[in-house]
CSV table of C-alpha atoms and ligand atoms in Angstrom, one decimal:
chain,number,residue,atom,x,y,z
A,1,MET,CA,-23.2,-10.2,-17.8
A,2,VAL,CA,-20.2,-9.3,-15.5
A,3,ALA,CA,-20.9,-9.8,-11.8
A,4,GLN,CA,-21.1,-6.5,-9.9
A,5,ALA,CA,-21.6,-5.7,-6.2
A,6,PHE,CA,-21.9,-2.4,-4.4
A,7,GLY,CA,-19.2,-1.2,-2.1
A,8,ILE,CA,-19.4,1.6,0.5
A,9,ASP,CA,-16.6,2.9,2.6
A,10,ILE,CA,-17.4,4.7,5.8
A,11,GLY,CA,-14.8,7.1,7.1
A,12,GLY,CA,-14.6,9.8,9.7
A,13,SER,CA,-15.1,12.6,7.1
A,14,GLY,CA,-16.7,10.9,4.1
A,15,ILE,CA,-19.0,8.1,3.0
A,16,LYS,CA,-18.0,6.8,-0.5
A,17,GLY,CA,-19.7,4.2,-2.6
A,18,ALA,CA,-19.9,2.8,-6.1
A,19,PRO,CA,-20.8,-0.4,-8.0
A,20,VAL,CA,-17.7,-2.6,-8.6
A,21,ASN,CA,-16.9,-4.8,-11.5
A,22,LEU,CA,-15.9,-8.0,-9.8
A,23,GLU,CA,-13.8,-9.3,-12.7
A,24,THR,CA,-11.5,-6.4,-12.9
A,25,GLY,CA,-11.8,-4.8,-9.4
A,26,GLU,CA,-12.6,-1.5,-11.1
A,27,LEU,CA,-15.4,0.8,-10.2
A,28,ALA,CA,-18.2,0.3,-12.7
A,29,THR,CA,-19.2,3.9,-12.5
A,30,GLU,CA,-17.9,7.0,-10.8
A,31,ARG,CA,-18.1,6.9,-7.0
A,32,VAL,CA,-20.4,9.2,-5.0
A,33,ARG,CA,-19.1,10.8,-1.8
A,34,ILE,CA,-21.3,12.3,0.9
A,35,PRO,CA,-19.8,13.9,4.1
A,36,THR,CA,-20.1,11.8,7.2
A,37,PRO,CA,-23.1,13.2,9.3
A,38,GLN,CA,-22.3,14.7,12.7
A,39,PRO,CA,-22.8,13.3,15.1
A,40,SER,CA,-21.9,10.1,13.3
A,41,THR,CA,-24.3,7.7,15.1
A,42,PRO,CA,-25.1,4.4,13.5
A,43,LYS,CA,-28.6,5.5,12.5
A,44,ALA,CA,-27.4,8.8,11.0
A,45,VAL,CA,-24.7,7.0,9.1
A,46,ALA,CA,-27.3,4.4,7.9
A,47,LYS,CA,-29.5,7.2,6.6
A,48,THR,CA,-26.6,8.6,4.7
A,49,VAL,CA,-25.9,5.2,3.2
A,50,ALA,CA,-29.5,5.0,2.1
A,51,LYS,CA,-29.3,8.4,0.5
A,52,LEU,CA,-26.1,7.4,-1.3
A,53,LEU,CA,-27.7,4.2,-2.7
A,54,ASP,CA,-30.7,6.3,-3.8
A,55,GLU,CA,-28.4,8.3,-6.0
A,56,PHE,CA,-27.7,5.2,-8.0
A,57,GLY,CA,-31.4,4.4,-8.4
A,58,ASP,CA,-32.1,1.1,-10.2
A,59,GLN,CA,-28.5,0.5,-11.1
A,60,ALA,CA,-27.8,-0.8,-7.6
A,61,LYS,CA,-31.1,-2.5,-7.1
A,62,ASP,CA,-30.2,-6.2,-7.2
A,63,MET,CA,-26.5,-6.0,-6.1
A,64,PRO,CA,-25.1,-7.3,-2.8
A,65,ILE,CA,-24.0,-4.4,-0.6
A,66,GLY,CA,-20.8,-4.5,1.4
A,67,ILE,CA,-20.0,-1.7,3.9
A,68,THR,CA,-16.7,-1.0,5.7
A,69,VAL,CA,-16.5,0.5,9.2
A,70,PRO,CA,-13.3,1.8,10.9
A,71,CYS,CA,-13.6,-0.8,13.8
A,72,PRO,CA,-13.8,-4.6,14.3
A,73,VAL,CA,-17.0,-6.3,13.2
A,74,ILE,CA,-18.0,-9.5,15.0
A,75,ASN,CA,-21.2,-11.2,13.8
A,76,GLY,CA,-22.5,-7.8,12.6
A,77,ILE,CA,-21.8,-6.2,15.9
A,78,THR,CA,-19.2,-3.4,16.3
A,79,PRO,CA,-17.6,-3.9,19.8
A,80,ALA,CA,-15.4,-0.9,19.8
A,81,MET,CA,-15.1,2.5,17.9
A,82,ALA,CA,-12.3,5.0,17.9
A,83,ASN,CA,-13.1,7.5,15.1
A,84,LEU,CA,-17.0,7.6,14.9
A,85,ASP,CA,-19.7,8.3,17.5
A,86,LYS,CA,-19.5,6.2,20.7
A,87,GLN,CA,-23.0,4.8,20.0
A,88,TRP,CA,-21.3,2.3,17.7
A,89,ILE,CA,-19.8,0.5,20.7
A,90,GLY,CA,-21.7,-2.7,21.2
A,91,CYS,CA,-24.2,-1.8,18.4
A,92,ALA,CA,-25.8,-4.4,16.2
A,93,ALA,CA,-24.7,-2.3,13.4
A,94,ALA,CA,-25.4,-4.7,10.5
A,95,ASP,CA,-29.0,-4.9,11.7
A,96,VAL,CA,-29.4,-1.1,12.0
A,97,MET,CA,-28.0,-0.7,8.4
A,98,THR,CA,-30.3,-3.5,7.1
A,99,SER,CA,-33.4,-2.0,8.7
A,100,VAL,CA,-32.8,1.6,7.6
A,101,VAL,CA,-31.6,0.7,4.1
A,102,GLY,CA,-34.3,-2.1,3.7
A,103,ARG,CA,-31.8,-4.6,2.2
A,104,PRO,CA,-29.3,-7.1,3.5
A,105,ILE,CA,-26.0,-5.5,4.3
A,106,THR,CA,-22.6,-7.2,4.9
A,107,LEU,CA,-20.3,-5.2,7.2
A,108,LEU,CA,-16.6,-5.6,7.6
A,109,ASN,CA,-13.6,-3.8,8.9
A,110,ASP,CA,-12.2,-1.1,6.6
A,111,ALA,CA,-8.6,-2.4,6.6
A,112,ASP,CA,-9.9,-6.0,6.0
A,113,ALA,CA,-11.7,-4.7,2.9
A,114,ALA,CA,-8.6,-2.9,1.7
A,115,GLY,CA,-6.6,-6.1,2.3
A,116,LEU,CA,-9.0,-8.2,0.2
A,117,ALA,CA,-8.9,-5.7,-2.6
A,118,GLU,CA,-5.1,-5.7,-2.7
A,119,VAL,CA,-4.9,-9.5,-2.6
A,120,TYR,CA,-7.5,-10.0,-5.3
A,121,PHE,CA,-6.9,-7.1,-7.5
A,122,GLY,CA,-3.9,-5.0,-6.5
A,123,ALA,CA,-0.3,-5.1,-5.2
A,124,ALA,CA,-0.5,-8.6,-3.8
A,125,LYS,CA,-2.7,-10.1,-6.5
A,126,GLY,CA,-2.6,-13.9,-6.5
A,127,HIS,CA,-0.1,-14.1,-3.6
A,128,LYS,CA,-0.4,-17.4,-1.9
A,129,GLY,CA,1.7,-16.7,1.3
A,130,LEU,CA,1.0,-14.5,4.3
A,131,VAL,CA,0.3,-10.9,3.3
A,132,ILE,CA,-0.2,-8.2,5.9
A,133,VAL,CA,-1.9,-5.1,4.5
A,134,THR,CA,-1.6,-2.0,6.7
A,135,THR,CA,-3.4,1.3,6.1
A,136,LEU,CA,-1.7,4.4,7.5
A,137,GLY,CA,-4.3,7.1,8.0
A,138,THR,CA,-6.0,8.6,11.1
A,139,GLY,CA,-5.2,5.3,12.8
A,140,ILE,CA,-3.5,2.2,11.6
A,141,GLY,CA,-5.7,-0.6,10.1
A,142,SER,CA,-4.4,-4.1,9.4
A,143,ALA,CA,-5.5,-7.1,7.4
A,144,LEU,CA,-3.9,-10.6,7.7
A,145,ILE,CA,-4.5,-12.7,4.6
A,146,TYR,CA,-3.0,-16.2,4.1
A,147,GLY,CA,-3.5,-18.1,0.9
A,148,GLY,CA,-6.2,-15.6,-0.1
A,149,VAL,CA,-8.1,-16.2,3.1
A,150,LEU,CA,-8.8,-13.3,5.4
A,151,ILE,CA,-8.3,-13.7,9.2
A,152,PRO,CA,-10.6,-10.8,10.1
A,153,ASN,CA,-10.3,-8.1,12.8
A,154,SER,CA,-6.6,-8.3,13.4
A,155,GLU,CA,-6.3,-4.8,14.8
A,156,LEU,CA,-2.5,-4.7,14.6
A,157,GLY,CA,-2.6,-0.9,14.8
A,158,HIS,CA,-3.2,-1.4,18.5
A,159,LEU,CA,-0.2,-3.5,19.2
A,160,GLU,CA,1.6,-2.1,22.2
A,161,ILE,CA,5.2,-1.3,21.3
A,162,ASP,CA,7.7,0.3,23.6
A,163,GLY,CA,4.7,1.2,25.9
A,164,PHE,CA,2.7,3.0,23.2
A,165,ASP,CA,-0.4,2.0,21.3
A,166,ALA,CA,1.3,1.7,17.9
A,167,GLU,CA,-1.1,3.9,15.9
A,168,LYS,CA,-0.5,6.7,18.4
A,169,ARG,CA,3.1,6.7,17.2
A,170,ALA,CA,3.1,5.7,13.6
A,171,ALA,CA,-0.3,6.6,11.9
A,172,ALA,CA,0.0,9.1,9.1
A,173,SER,CA,-2.0,11.6,11.1
A,174,ILE,CA,0.7,11.5,13.8
A,175,ARG,CA,3.3,12.6,11.3
A,176,THR,CA,1.2,15.6,10.4
A,177,ASN,CA,0.1,16.4,13.9
A,178,GLU,CA,3.6,16.2,15.4
A,179,ASP,CA,5.1,17.8,12.3
A,180,LEU,CA,7.6,14.9,12.1
A,181,SER,CA,10.4,15.0,9.4
A,182,TRP,CA,10.4,12.0,7.1
A,183,LYS,CA,13.6,10.8,8.9
A,184,ALA,CA,11.8,10.9,12.3
A,185,TYR,CA,8.7,9.2,10.9
A,186,ILE,CA,10.7,6.5,9.2
A,187,LYS,CA,12.3,5.6,12.5
A,188,ARG,CA,8.8,5.0,13.9
A,189,LEU,CA,7.7,3.0,10.9
A,190,GLN,CA,10.8,0.9,11.1
A,191,ARG,CA,10.0,0.1,14.8
A,192,TYR,CA,6.4,-0.8,13.9
A,193,TYR,CA,7.1,-2.9,10.8
A,194,GLU,CA,10.1,-4.7,12.3
A,195,THR,CA,7.8,-5.8,15.2
A,196,LEU,CA,5.2,-7.1,12.8
A,197,ASP,CA,8.0,-8.8,10.8
A,198,PHE,CA,9.3,-10.5,13.9
A,199,LEU,CA,5.9,-11.6,15.3
A,200,PHE,CA,4.3,-12.8,12.0
A,201,SER,CA,7.1,-13.5,9.5
A,202,PRO,CA,4.9,-12.4,6.6
A,203,ASP,CA,6.0,-12.8,3.0
A,204,MET,CA,4.9,-9.4,2.1
A,205,PHE,CA,3.6,-6.1,3.5
A,206,VAL,CA,1.3,-3.8,1.5
A,207,VAL,CA,1.1,-0.2,2.7
A,208,GLY,CA,-2.1,1.7,2.0
A,209,GLY,CA,-3.7,4.9,3.1
A,210,GLY,CA,-3.3,8.3,1.5
A,211,ILE,CA,0.4,8.4,2.4
A,212,SER,CA,1.1,5.5,0.0
A,213,ARG,CA,1.2,8.2,-2.7
A,214,ASP,CA,4.6,9.3,-1.1
A,215,ALA,CA,5.8,5.7,-0.8
A,216,ASP,CA,9.2,6.5,-2.3
A,217,LYS,CA,9.9,8.9,0.6
A,218,PHE,CA,9.8,6.1,3.2
A,219,LEU,CA,9.4,2.5,1.9
A,220,PRO,CA,12.9,2.1,0.4
A,221,PHE,CA,14.4,3.0,3.8
A,222,LEU,CA,12.7,0.3,5.8
A,223,LYS,CA,14.9,-2.7,6.5
A,224,LEU,CA,12.8,-5.8,6.9
A,225,ASN,CA,12.9,-9.5,6.0
A,226,ALA,CA,9.5,-9.4,4.2
A,227,SER,CA,9.1,-7.3,1.0
A,228,ILE,CA,7.2,-4.1,1.5
A,229,VAL,CA,5.3,-2.4,-1.4
A,230,PRO,CA,2.7,0.4,-1.8
A,231,ALA,CA,-0.9,-0.4,-2.2
A,232,GLN,CA,-2.3,-0.1,-5.7
A,233,LEU,CA,-6.0,0.6,-5.3
A,234,ARG,CA,-5.4,3.7,-3.3
A,235,ASN,CA,-8.6,5.3,-2.0
A,236,GLN,CA,-10.8,2.8,-3.9
A,237,ALA,CA,-9.6,-0.2,-1.9
A,238,GLY,CA,-12.3,0.0,0.7
A,239,ILE,CA,-15.1,0.2,-1.8
A,240,VAL,CA,-13.7,-2.6,-4.0
A,241,GLY,CA,-13.0,-5.0,-1.0
A,242,ALA,CA,-16.4,-4.4,0.5
A,243,ALA,CA,-18.1,-5.2,-2.8
A,244,TRP,CA,-16.0,-8.3,-3.3
A,245,TYR,CA,-16.7,-9.5,0.3
A,246,ALA,CA,-20.5,-8.9,0.0
A,247,HIS,CA,-20.6,-10.9,-3.2
A,248,GLN,CA,-18.7,-13.8,-1.6
A,249,ALA,CA,-21.0,-13.6,1.5
A,250,GLN,CA,-24.1,-13.7,-0.6
A,251,ALA,CA,-22.8,-16.6,-2.7
A,252,SER,CA,-22.1,-18.7,0.4
A,253,SER,CA,-25.5,-17.8,1.9
A,254,PRO,CA,-28.1,-15.7,0.2
A,255,THR,CA,-29.6,-14.4,3.4
A,256,ARG,CA,-26.8,-14.3,5.9
A,257,SER,CA,-23.2,-13.1,5.6
A,258,PRO,CA,-20.2,-14.8,7.4
A,259,GLN,CA,-20.2,-11.8,9.7
A,260,GLY,CA,-23.9,-11.5,10.3
B,1,BGC,C1,-9.3,0.8,14.3
B,1,BGC,C2,-9.3,-0.3,13.2
B,1,BGC,C3,-9.4,0.4,11.8
B,1,BGC,C4,-8.2,1.5,11.7
B,1,BGC,C5,-8.3,2.2,10.4
B,1,BGC,C6,-8.2,1.7,14.1
B,1,BGC,O1,-8.2,2.7,15.0
B,1,BGC,O2,-9.2,0.2,15.5
B,1,BGC,O3,-10.4,-1.1,13.3
B,1,BGC,O4,-9.2,-0.5,10.8
B,1,BGC,O5,-8.3,2.4,12.8
B,1,BGC,O6,-9.5,2.9,10.3
């Protein structure tokens, strides 16, 4: 029987989940999406997660569960939060989830999950060097993966560049909100990626987030030492990476994940 785990991706507008086939990195069945509750407190989100799992009934019963959050995760605690309710700040979020859902939960950062999915199943599959996966969305998420090993919580969307928090200049949402032309936006992306290129000398950048659908409008124009390619798993990367990570965590310790 093919190993499966359950992945859930928590975003500002929706909570999406599905069982994942860990051999292929594909969703084992269609995903379910429930709108993120407002206010999006940890408890309210945990209840929505429980509801989502209920929709899968027995199918998800014995699977490890991995959940992404749009913030760093340190030993199951979420020390900061930009795009969900402020009650997440300093919250023992993995414990809250585990007690509401009634099963062990492995939490990880959303971009870290997307990064793992791209390195194990997507655009950087099998890459042995340093891969930086960035997600361009409401903010900028980042994952640093070297030799297939994740260095978690890199938060490179918050690098200060030219006096600005990078994601406040170069996130996909900024292009929409400031109504930037592709030319103007490419200039900002060039500044962002050339800074990462200089600081980390990665072998490869993978660019995810909804905007990666339009990759041909901006990626070919970026001049970098590292190669830069669009993500392949698109909006499933978070679910797939979370499931993969939960499976690894459970395999290394059946009761405790590496992150709590
Ligand atoms: C957060 C990151 C997150 C990214 C994408 C940033 O604002 O600090 O933790 O990965 O947004 O959601």
